JSON list of C-alpha atoms in Angstrom, two decimals:
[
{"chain": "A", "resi": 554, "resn": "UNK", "atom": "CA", "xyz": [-1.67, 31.81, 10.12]},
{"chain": "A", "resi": 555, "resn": "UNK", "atom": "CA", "xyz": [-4.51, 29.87, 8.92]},
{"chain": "A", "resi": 556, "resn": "UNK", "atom": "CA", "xyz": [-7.24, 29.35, 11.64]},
{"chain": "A", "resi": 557, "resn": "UNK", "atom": "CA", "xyz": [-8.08, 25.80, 10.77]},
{"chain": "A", "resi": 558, "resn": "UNK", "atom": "CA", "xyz": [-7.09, 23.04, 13.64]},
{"chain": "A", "resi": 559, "resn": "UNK", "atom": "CA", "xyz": [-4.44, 20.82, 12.89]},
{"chain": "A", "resi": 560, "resn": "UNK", "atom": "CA", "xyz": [-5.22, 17.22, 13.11]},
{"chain": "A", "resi": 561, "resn": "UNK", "atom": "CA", "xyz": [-3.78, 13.79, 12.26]},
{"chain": "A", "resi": 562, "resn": "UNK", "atom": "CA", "xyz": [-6.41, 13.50, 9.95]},
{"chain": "A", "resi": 563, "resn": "UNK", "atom": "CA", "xyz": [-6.52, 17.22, 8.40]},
{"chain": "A", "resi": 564, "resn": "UNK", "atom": "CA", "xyz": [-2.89, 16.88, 7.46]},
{"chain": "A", "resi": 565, "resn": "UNK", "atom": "CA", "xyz": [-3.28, 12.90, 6.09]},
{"chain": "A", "resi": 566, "resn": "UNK", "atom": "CA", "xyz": [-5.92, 14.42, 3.93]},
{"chain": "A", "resi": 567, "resn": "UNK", "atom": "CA", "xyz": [-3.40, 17.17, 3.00]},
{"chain": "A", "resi": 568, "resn": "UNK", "atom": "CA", "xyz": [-1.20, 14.46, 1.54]},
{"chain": "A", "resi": 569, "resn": "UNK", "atom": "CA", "xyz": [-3.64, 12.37, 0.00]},
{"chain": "A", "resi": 570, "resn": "UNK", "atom": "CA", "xyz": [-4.71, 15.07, -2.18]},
{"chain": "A", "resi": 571, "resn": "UNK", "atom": "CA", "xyz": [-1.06, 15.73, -2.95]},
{"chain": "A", "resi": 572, "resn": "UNK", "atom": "CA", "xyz": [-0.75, 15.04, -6.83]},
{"chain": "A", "resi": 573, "resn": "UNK", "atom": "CA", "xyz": [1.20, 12.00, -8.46]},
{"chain": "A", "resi": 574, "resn": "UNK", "atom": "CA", "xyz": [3.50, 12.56, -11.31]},
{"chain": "A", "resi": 575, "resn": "UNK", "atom": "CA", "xyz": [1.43, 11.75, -14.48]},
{"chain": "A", "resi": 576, "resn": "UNK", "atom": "CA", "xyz": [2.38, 7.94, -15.77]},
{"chain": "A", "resi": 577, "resn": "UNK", "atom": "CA", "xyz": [4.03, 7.26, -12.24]},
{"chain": "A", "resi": 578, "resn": "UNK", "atom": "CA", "xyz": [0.25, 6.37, -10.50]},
{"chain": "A", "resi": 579, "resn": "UNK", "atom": "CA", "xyz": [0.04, 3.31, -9.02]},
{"chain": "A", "resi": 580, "resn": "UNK", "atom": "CA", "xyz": [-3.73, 3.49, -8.91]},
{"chain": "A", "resi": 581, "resn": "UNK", "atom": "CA", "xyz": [-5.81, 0.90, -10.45]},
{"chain": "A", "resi": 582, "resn": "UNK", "atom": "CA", "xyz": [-9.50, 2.32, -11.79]},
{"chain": "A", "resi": 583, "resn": "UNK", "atom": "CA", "xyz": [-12.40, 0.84, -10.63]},
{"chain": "A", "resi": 584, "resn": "UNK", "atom": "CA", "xyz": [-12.83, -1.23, -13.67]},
{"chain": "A", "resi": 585, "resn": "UNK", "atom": "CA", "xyz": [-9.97, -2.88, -13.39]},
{"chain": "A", "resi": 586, "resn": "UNK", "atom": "CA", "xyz": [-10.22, -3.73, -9.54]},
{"chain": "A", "resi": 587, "resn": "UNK", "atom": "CA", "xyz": [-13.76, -4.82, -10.62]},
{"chain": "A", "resi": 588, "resn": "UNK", "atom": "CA", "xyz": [-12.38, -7.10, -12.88]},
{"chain": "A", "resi": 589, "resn": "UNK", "atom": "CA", "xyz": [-9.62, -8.28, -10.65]},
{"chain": "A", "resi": 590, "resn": "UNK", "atom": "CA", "xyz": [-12.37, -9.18, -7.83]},
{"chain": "A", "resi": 591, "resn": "UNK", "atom": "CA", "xyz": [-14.20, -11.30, -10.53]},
{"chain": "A", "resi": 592, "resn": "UNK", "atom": "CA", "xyz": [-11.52, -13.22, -11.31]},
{"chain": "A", "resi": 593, "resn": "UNK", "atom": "CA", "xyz": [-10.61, -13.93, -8.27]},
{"chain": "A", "resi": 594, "resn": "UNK", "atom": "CA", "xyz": [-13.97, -14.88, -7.29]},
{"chain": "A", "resi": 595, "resn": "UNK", "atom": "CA", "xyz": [-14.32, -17.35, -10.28]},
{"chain": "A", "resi": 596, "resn": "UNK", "atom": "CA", "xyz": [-10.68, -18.64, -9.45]},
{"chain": "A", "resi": 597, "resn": "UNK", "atom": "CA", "xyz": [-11.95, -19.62, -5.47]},
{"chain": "A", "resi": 598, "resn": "UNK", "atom": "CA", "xyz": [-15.63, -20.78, -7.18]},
{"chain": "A", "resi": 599, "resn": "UNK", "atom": "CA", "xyz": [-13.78, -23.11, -9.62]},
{"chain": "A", "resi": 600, "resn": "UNK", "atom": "CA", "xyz": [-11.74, -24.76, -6.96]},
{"chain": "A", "resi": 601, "resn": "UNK", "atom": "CA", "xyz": [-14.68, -25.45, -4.29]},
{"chain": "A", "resi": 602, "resn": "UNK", "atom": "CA", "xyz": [-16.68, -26.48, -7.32]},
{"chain": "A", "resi": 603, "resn": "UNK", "atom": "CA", "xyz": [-14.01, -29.26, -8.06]},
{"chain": "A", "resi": 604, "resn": "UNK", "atom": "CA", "xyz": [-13.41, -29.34, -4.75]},
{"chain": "A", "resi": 605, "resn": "UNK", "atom": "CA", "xyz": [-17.23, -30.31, -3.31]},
{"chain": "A", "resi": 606, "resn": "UNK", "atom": "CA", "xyz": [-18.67, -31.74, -6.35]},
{"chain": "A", "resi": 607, "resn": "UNK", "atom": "CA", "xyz": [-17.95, -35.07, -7.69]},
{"chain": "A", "resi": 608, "resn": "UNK", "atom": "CA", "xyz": [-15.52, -35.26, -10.07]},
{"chain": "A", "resi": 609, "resn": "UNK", "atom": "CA", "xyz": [-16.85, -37.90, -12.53]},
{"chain": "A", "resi": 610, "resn": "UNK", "atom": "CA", "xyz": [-20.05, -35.96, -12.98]},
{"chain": "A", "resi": 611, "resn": "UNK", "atom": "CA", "xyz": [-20.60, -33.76, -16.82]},
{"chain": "A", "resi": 612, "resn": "UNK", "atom": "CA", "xyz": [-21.42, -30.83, -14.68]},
{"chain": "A", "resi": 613, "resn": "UNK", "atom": "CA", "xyz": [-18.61, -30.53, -12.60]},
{"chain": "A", "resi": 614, "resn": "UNK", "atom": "CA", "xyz": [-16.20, -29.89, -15.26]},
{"chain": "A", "resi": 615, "resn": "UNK", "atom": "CA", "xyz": [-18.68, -27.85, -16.93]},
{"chain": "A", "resi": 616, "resn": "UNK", "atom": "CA", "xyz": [-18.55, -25.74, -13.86]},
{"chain": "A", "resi": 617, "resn": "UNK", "atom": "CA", "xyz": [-14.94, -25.80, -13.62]},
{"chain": "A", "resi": 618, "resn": "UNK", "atom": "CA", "xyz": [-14.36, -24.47, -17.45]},
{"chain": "A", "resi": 619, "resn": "UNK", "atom": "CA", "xyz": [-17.05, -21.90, -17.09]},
{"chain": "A", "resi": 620, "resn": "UNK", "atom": "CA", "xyz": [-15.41, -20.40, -14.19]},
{"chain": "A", "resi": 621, "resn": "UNK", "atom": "CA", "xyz": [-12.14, -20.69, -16.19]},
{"chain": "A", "resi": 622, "resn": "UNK", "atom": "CA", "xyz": [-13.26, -18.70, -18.84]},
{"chain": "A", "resi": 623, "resn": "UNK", "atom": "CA", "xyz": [-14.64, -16.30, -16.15]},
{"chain": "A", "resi": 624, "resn": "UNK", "atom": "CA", "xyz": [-11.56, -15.78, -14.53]},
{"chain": "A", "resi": 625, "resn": "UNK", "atom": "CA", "xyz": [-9.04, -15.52, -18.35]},
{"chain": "A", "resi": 626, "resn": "UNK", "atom": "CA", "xyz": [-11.84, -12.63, -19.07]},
{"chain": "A", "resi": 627, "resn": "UNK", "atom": "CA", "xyz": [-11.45, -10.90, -16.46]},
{"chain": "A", "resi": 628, "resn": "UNK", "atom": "CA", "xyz": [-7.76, -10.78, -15.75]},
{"chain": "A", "resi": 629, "resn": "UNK", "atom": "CA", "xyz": [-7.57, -9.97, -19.44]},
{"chain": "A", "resi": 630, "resn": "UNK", "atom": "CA", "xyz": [-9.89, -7.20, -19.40]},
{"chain": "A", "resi": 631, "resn": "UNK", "atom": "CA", "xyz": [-7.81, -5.91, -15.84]},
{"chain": "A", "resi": 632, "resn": "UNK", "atom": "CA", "xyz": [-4.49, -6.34, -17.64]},
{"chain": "A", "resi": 633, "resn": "UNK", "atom": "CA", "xyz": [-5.25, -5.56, -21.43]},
{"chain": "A", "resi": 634, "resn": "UNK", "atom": "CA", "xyz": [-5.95, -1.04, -21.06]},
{"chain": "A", "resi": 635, "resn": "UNK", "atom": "CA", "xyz": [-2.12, -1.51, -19.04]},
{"chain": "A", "resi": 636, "resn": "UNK", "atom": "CA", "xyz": [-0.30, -2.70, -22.16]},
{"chain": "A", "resi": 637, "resn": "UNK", "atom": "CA", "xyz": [2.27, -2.53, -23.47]},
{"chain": "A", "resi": 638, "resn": "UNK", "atom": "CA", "xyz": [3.91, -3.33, -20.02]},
{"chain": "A", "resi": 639, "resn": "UNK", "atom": "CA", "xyz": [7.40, -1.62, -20.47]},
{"chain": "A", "resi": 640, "resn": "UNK", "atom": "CA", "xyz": [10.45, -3.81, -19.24]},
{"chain": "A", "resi": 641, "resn": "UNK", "atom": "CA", "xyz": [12.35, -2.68, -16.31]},
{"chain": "A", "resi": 642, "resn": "UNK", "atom": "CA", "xyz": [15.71, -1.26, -16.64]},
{"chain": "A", "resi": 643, "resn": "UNK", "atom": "CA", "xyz": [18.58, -0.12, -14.37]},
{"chain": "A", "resi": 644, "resn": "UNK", "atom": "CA", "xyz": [18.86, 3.25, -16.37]},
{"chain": "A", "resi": 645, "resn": "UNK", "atom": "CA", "xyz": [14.98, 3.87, -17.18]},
{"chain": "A", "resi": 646, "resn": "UNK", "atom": "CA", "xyz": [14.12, 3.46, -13.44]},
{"chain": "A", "resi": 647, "resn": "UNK", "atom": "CA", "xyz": [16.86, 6.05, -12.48]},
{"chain": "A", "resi": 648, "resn": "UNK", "atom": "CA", "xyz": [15.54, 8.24, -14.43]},
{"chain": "A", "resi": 649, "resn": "UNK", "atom": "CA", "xyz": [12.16, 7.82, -13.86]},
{"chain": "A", "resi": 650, "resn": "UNK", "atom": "CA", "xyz": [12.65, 7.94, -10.04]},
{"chain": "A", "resi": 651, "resn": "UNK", "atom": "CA", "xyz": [14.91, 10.90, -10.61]},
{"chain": "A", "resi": 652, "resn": "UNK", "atom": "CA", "xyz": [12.02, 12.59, -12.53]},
{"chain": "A", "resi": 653, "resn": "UNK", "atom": "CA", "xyz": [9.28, 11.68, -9.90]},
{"chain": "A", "resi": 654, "resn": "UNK", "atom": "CA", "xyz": [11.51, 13.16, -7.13]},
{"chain": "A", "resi": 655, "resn": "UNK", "atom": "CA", "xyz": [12.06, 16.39, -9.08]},
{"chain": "A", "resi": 656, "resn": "UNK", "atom": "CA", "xyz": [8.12, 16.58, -9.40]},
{"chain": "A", "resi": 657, "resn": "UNK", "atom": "CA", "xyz": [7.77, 15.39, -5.92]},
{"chain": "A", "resi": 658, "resn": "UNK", "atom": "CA", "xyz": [10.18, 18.56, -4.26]},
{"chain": "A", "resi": 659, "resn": "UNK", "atom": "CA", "xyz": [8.11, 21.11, -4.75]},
{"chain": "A", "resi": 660, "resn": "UNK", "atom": "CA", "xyz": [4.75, 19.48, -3.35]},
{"chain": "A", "resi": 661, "resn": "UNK", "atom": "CA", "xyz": [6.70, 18.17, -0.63]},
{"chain": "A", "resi": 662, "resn": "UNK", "atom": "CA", "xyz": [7.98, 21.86, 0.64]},
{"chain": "A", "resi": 663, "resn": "UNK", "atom": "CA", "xyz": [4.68, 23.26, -0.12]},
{"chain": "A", "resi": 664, "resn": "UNK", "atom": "CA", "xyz": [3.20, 21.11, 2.30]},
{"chain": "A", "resi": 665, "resn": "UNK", "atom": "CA", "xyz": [6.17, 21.83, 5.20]},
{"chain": "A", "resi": 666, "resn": "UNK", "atom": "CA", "xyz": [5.24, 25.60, 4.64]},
{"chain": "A", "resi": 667, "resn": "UNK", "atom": "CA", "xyz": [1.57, 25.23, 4.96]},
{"chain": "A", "resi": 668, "resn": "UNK", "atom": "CA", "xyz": [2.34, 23.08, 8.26]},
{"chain": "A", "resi": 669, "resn": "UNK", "atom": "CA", "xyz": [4.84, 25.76, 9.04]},
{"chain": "A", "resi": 670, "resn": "UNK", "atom": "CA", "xyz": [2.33, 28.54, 9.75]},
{"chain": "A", "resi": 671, "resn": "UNK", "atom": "CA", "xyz": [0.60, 26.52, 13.09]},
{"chain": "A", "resi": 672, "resn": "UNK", "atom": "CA", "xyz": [2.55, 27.23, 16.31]},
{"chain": "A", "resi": 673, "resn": "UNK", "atom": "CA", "xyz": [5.92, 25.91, 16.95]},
{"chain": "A", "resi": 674, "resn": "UNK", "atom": "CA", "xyz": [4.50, 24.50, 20.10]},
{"chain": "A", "resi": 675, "resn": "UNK", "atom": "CA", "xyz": [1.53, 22.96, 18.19]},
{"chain": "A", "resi": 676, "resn": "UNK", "atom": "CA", "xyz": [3.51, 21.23, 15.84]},
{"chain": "A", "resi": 677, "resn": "UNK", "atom": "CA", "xyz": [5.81, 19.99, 18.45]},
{"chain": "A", "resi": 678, "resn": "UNK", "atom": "CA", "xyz": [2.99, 18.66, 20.51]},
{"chain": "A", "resi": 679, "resn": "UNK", "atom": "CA", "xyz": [1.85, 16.63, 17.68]},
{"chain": "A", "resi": 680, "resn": "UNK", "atom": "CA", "xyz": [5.63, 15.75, 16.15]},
{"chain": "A", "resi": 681, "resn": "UNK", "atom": "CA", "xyz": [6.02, 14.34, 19.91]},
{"chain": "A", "resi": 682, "resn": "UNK", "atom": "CA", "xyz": [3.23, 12.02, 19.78]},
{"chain": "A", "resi": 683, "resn": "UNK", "atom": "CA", "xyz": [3.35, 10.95, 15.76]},
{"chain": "A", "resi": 684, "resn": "UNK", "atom": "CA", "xyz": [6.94, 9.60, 17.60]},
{"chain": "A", "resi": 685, "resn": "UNK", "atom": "CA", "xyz": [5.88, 7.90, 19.98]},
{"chain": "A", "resi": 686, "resn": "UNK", "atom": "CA", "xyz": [3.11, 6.17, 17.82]},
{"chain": "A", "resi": 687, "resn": "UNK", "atom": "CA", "xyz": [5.63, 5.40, 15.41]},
{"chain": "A", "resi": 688, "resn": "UNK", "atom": "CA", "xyz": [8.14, 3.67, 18.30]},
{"chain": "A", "resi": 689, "resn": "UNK", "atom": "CA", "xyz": [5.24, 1.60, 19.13]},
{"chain": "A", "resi": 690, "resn": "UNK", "atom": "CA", "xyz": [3.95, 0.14, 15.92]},
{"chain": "A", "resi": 691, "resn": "UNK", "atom": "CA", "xyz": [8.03, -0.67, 15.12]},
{"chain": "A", "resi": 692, "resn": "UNK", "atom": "CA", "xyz": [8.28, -2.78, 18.59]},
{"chain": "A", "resi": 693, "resn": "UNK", "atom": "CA", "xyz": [4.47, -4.51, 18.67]},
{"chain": "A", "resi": 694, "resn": "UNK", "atom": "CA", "xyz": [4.86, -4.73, 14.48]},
{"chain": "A", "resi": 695, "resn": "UNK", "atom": "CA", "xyz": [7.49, -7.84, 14.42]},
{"chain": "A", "resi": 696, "resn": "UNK", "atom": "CA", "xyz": [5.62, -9.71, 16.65]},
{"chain": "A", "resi": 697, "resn": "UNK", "atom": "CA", "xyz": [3.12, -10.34, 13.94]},
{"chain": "A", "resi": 698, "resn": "UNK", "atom": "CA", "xyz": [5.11, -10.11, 10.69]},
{"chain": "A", "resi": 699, "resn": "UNK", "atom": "CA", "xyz": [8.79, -11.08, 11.96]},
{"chain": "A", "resi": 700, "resn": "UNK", "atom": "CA", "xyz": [11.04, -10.44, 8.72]},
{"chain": "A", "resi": 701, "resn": "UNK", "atom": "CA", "xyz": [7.69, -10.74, 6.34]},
{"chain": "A", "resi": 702, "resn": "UNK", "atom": "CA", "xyz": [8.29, -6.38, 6.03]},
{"chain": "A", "resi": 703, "resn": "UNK", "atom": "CA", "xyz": [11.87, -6.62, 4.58]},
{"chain": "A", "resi": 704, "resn": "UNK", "atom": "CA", "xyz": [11.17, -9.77, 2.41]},
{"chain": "A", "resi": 705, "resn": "UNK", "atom": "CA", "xyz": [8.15, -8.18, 0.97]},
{"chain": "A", "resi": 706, "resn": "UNK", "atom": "CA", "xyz": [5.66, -10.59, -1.13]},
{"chain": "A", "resi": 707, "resn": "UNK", "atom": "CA", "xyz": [8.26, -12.84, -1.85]},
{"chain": "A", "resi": 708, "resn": "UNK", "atom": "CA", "xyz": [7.77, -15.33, 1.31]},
{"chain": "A", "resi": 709, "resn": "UNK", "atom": "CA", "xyz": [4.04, -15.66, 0.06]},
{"chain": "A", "resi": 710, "resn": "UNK", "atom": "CA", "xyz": [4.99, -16.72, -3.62]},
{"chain": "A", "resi": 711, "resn": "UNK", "atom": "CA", "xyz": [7.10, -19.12, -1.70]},
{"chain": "A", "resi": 712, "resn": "UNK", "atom": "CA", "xyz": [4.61, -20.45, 0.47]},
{"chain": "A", "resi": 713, "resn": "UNK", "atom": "CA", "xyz": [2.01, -20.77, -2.57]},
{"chain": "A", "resi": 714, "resn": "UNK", "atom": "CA", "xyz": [4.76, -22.53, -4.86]},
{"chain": "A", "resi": 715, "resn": "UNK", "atom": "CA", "xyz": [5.31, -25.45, -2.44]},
{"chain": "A", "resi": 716, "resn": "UNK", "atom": "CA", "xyz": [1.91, -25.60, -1.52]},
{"chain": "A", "resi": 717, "resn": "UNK", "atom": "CA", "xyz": [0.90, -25.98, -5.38]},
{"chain": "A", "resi": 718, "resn": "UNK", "atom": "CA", "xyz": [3.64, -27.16, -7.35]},
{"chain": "A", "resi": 719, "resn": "UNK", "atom": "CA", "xyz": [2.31, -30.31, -7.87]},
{"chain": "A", "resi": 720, "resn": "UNK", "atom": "CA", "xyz": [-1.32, -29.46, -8.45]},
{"chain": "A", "resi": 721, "resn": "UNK", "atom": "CA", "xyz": [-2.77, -30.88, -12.22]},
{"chain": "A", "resi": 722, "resn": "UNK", "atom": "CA", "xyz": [-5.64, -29.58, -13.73]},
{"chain": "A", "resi": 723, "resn": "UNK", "atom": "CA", "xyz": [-8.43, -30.19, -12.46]},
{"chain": "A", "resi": 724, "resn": "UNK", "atom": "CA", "xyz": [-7.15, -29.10, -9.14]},
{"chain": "A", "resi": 725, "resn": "UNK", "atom": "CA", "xyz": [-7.62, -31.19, -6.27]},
{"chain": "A", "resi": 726, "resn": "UNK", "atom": "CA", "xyz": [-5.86, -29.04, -3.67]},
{"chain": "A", "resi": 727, "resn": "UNK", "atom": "CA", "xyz": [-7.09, -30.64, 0.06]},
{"chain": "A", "resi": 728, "resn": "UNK", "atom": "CA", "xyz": [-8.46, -28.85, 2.81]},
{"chain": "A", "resi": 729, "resn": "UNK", "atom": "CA", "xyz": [-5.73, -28.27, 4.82]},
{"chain": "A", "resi": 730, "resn": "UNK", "atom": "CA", "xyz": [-4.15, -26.93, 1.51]},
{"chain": "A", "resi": 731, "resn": "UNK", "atom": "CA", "xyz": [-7.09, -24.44, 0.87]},
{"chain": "A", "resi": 732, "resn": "UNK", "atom": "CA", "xyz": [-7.11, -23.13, 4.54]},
{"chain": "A", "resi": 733, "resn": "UNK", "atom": "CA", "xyz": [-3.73, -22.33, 5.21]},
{"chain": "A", "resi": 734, "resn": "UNK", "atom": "CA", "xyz": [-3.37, -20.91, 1.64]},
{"chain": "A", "resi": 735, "resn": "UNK", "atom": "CA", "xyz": [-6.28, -18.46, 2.44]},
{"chain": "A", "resi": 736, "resn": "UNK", "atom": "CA", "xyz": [-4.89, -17.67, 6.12]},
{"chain": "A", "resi": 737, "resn": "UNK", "atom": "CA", "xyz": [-1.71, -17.31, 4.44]},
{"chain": "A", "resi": 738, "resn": "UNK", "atom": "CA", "xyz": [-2.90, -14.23, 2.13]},
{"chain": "A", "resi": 739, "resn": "UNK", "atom": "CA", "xyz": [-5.43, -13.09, 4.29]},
{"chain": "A", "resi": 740, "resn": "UNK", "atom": "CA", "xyz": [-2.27, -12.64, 6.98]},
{"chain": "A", "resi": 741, "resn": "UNK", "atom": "CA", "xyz": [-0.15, -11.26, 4.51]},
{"chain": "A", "resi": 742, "resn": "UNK", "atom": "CA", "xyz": [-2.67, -8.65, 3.36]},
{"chain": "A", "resi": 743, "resn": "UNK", "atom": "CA", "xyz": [-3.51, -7.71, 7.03]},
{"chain": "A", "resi": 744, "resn": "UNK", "atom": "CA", "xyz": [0.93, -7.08, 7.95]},
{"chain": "A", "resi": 745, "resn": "UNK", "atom": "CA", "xyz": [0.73, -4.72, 4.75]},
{"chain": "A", "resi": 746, "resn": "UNK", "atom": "CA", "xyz": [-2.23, -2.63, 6.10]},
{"chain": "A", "resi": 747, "resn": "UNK", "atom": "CA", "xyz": [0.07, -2.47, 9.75]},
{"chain": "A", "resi": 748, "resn": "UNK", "atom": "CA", "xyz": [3.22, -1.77, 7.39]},
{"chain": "A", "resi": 749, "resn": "UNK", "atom": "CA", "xyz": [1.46, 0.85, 5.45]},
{"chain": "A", "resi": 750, "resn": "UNK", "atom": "CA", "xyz": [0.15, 3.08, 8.40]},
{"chain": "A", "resi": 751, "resn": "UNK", "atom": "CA", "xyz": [3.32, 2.84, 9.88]},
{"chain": "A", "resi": 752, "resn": "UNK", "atom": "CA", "xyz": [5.07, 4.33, 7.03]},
{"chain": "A", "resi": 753, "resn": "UNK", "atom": "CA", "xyz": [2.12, 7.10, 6.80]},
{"chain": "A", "resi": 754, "resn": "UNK", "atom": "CA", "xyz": [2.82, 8.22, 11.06]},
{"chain": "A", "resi": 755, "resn": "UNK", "atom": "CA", "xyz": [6.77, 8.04, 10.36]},
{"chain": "A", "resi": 756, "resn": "UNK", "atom": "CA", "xyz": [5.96, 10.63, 7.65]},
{"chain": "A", "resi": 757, "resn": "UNK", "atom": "CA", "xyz": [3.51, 12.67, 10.13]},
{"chain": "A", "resi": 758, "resn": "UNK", "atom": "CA", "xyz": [6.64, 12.59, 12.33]},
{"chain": "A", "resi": 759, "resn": "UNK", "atom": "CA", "xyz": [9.07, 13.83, 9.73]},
{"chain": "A", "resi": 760, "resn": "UNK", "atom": "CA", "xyz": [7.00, 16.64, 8.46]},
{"chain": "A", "resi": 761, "resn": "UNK", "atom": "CA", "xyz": [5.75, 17.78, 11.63]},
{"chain": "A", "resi": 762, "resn": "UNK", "atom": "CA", "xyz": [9.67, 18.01, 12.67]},
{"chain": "A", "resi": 763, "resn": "UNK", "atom": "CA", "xyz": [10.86, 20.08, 9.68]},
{"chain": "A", "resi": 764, "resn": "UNK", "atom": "CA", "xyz": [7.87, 22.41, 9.92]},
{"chain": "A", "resi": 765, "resn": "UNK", "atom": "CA", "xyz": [8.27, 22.77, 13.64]},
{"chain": "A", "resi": 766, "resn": "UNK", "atom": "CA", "xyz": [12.00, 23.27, 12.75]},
{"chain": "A", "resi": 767, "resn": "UNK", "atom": "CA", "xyz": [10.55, 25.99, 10.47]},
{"chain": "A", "resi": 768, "resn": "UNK", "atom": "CA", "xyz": [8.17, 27.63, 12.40]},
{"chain": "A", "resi": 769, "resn": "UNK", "atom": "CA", "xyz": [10.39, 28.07, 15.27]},
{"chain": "A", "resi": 770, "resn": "UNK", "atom": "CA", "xyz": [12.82, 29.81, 13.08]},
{"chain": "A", "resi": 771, "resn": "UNK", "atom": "CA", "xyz": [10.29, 32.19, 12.12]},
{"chain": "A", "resi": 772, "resn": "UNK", "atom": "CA", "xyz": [9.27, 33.30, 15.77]},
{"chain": "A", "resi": 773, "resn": "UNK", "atom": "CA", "xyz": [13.00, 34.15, 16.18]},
{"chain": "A", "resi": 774, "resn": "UNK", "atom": "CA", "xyz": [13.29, 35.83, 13.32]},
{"chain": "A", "resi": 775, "resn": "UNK", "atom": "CA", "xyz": [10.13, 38.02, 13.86]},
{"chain": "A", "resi": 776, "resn": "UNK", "atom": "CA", "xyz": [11.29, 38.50, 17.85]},
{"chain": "A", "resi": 777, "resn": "UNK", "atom": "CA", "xyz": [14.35, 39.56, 16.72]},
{"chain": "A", "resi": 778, "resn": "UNK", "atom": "CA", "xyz": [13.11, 41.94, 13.71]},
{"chain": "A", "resi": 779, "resn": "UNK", "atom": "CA", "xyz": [10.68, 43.24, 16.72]},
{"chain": "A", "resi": 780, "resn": "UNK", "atom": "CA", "xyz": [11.60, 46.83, 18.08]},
{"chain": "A", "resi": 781, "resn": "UNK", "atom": "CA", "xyz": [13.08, 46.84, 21.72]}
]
């Protein structure tokens, strides 16, 4: 049995460093989140800058087109190293997800093994409470997101559809438009974070369970292999 404690944190660490099927990472490097950030930095500067400045002045829609060209750079140097994007297909996903699940197995039970050598009672204690957690964030979770979970980033596109549809260029979006449009994302982005730790304690709780599981089968194995 290793002699380590086991903590939350110790075995979230375990399965970050768990490794991703190669082609299958959803990872972006740090040159293209880089490049996202600018372009979504020159995107918000261009629209206060038509937004604050006067419109009829050379300057302004010098402003506006140099933050343009800004922004086309730099999604095009975040989205040019992922080409050629491949087109989604019933069959090819199948059998990519079948293929990610067969390299997935073996980490998976690896993990549940090396969980399976702390105490029964340890892993219970710990299984008990990852529950418990878990019950919580599903009953306080709706309160804030309501059915945004299940409907994932679709109710956003929505939102920023009406809210723009009729925008010309140069964009004159008002106030009230800019606001709610940023509280809108800024929400959205927040009920992810919520929705992504709750997923990462439901899997605390379902390893802990199968290792405890484990583990206690080993004790009665080993009592009963024991001499009298």
């Amino acid at each position: 049995m290793e002699q380590t404690e086991l903590t939350f944190k110790t075995l979230n660490d375990r399965i970050d460093a768990l490794p991703e099927r190669p082609g299958a990472s959803l990872q972006l490097s740090r040159k293209t989140k880089l490049a996202y950030a600018i372009g979504l930095v020159a995107m918000a500067l261009g629209l206060l800058a038509t937004k604050l400045l006067p419109s009829n002045q050379l300057y302004t829609v010098v402003i506006a087109f140099v933050m343009l060209v800004i922004e086309l750079i730099s999604f095009a140097i975040a989205i040019i190293p992922q080409l050629p994007l491949r087109m989604p297909g019933f069959q090819r996903e199948r059998r990519e997800y079948a293929e990610e699940l067969d390299f997935d197995m073996p980490h998976h039970l690896g993990l549940v093994q090396w969980l399976s050598n702390f105490s029964p009672e340890e892993l219970q204690r710990l299984a008990d409470y990852a529950n418990y957690r878990h019950e919580r964030m599903k009953e306080k979770l709706p309160l804030l997101t309501g059915s945004l979970e299940k409907l994932g980033i679709l109710p956003v596109v929505i939102a920023l559809y009406i809210q723009f549809k009729g925008m010309h260029w140069p964009p004159q979006p008002s106030w009230p438009e800019i606001v709610f449009s940023g509280v809108l994302i800024f929400c959205y982005w927040a009920c992810m974070l919520q929705v992504s730790v709750r997923l990462r304690v439901q899997l605390f709780e379902i390893l802990l369970k199968k290792a405890a599981t484990k583990a206690e089968l080993r004790v009665q194995q080993n009592t009963q292999a024991s001499p009298a």
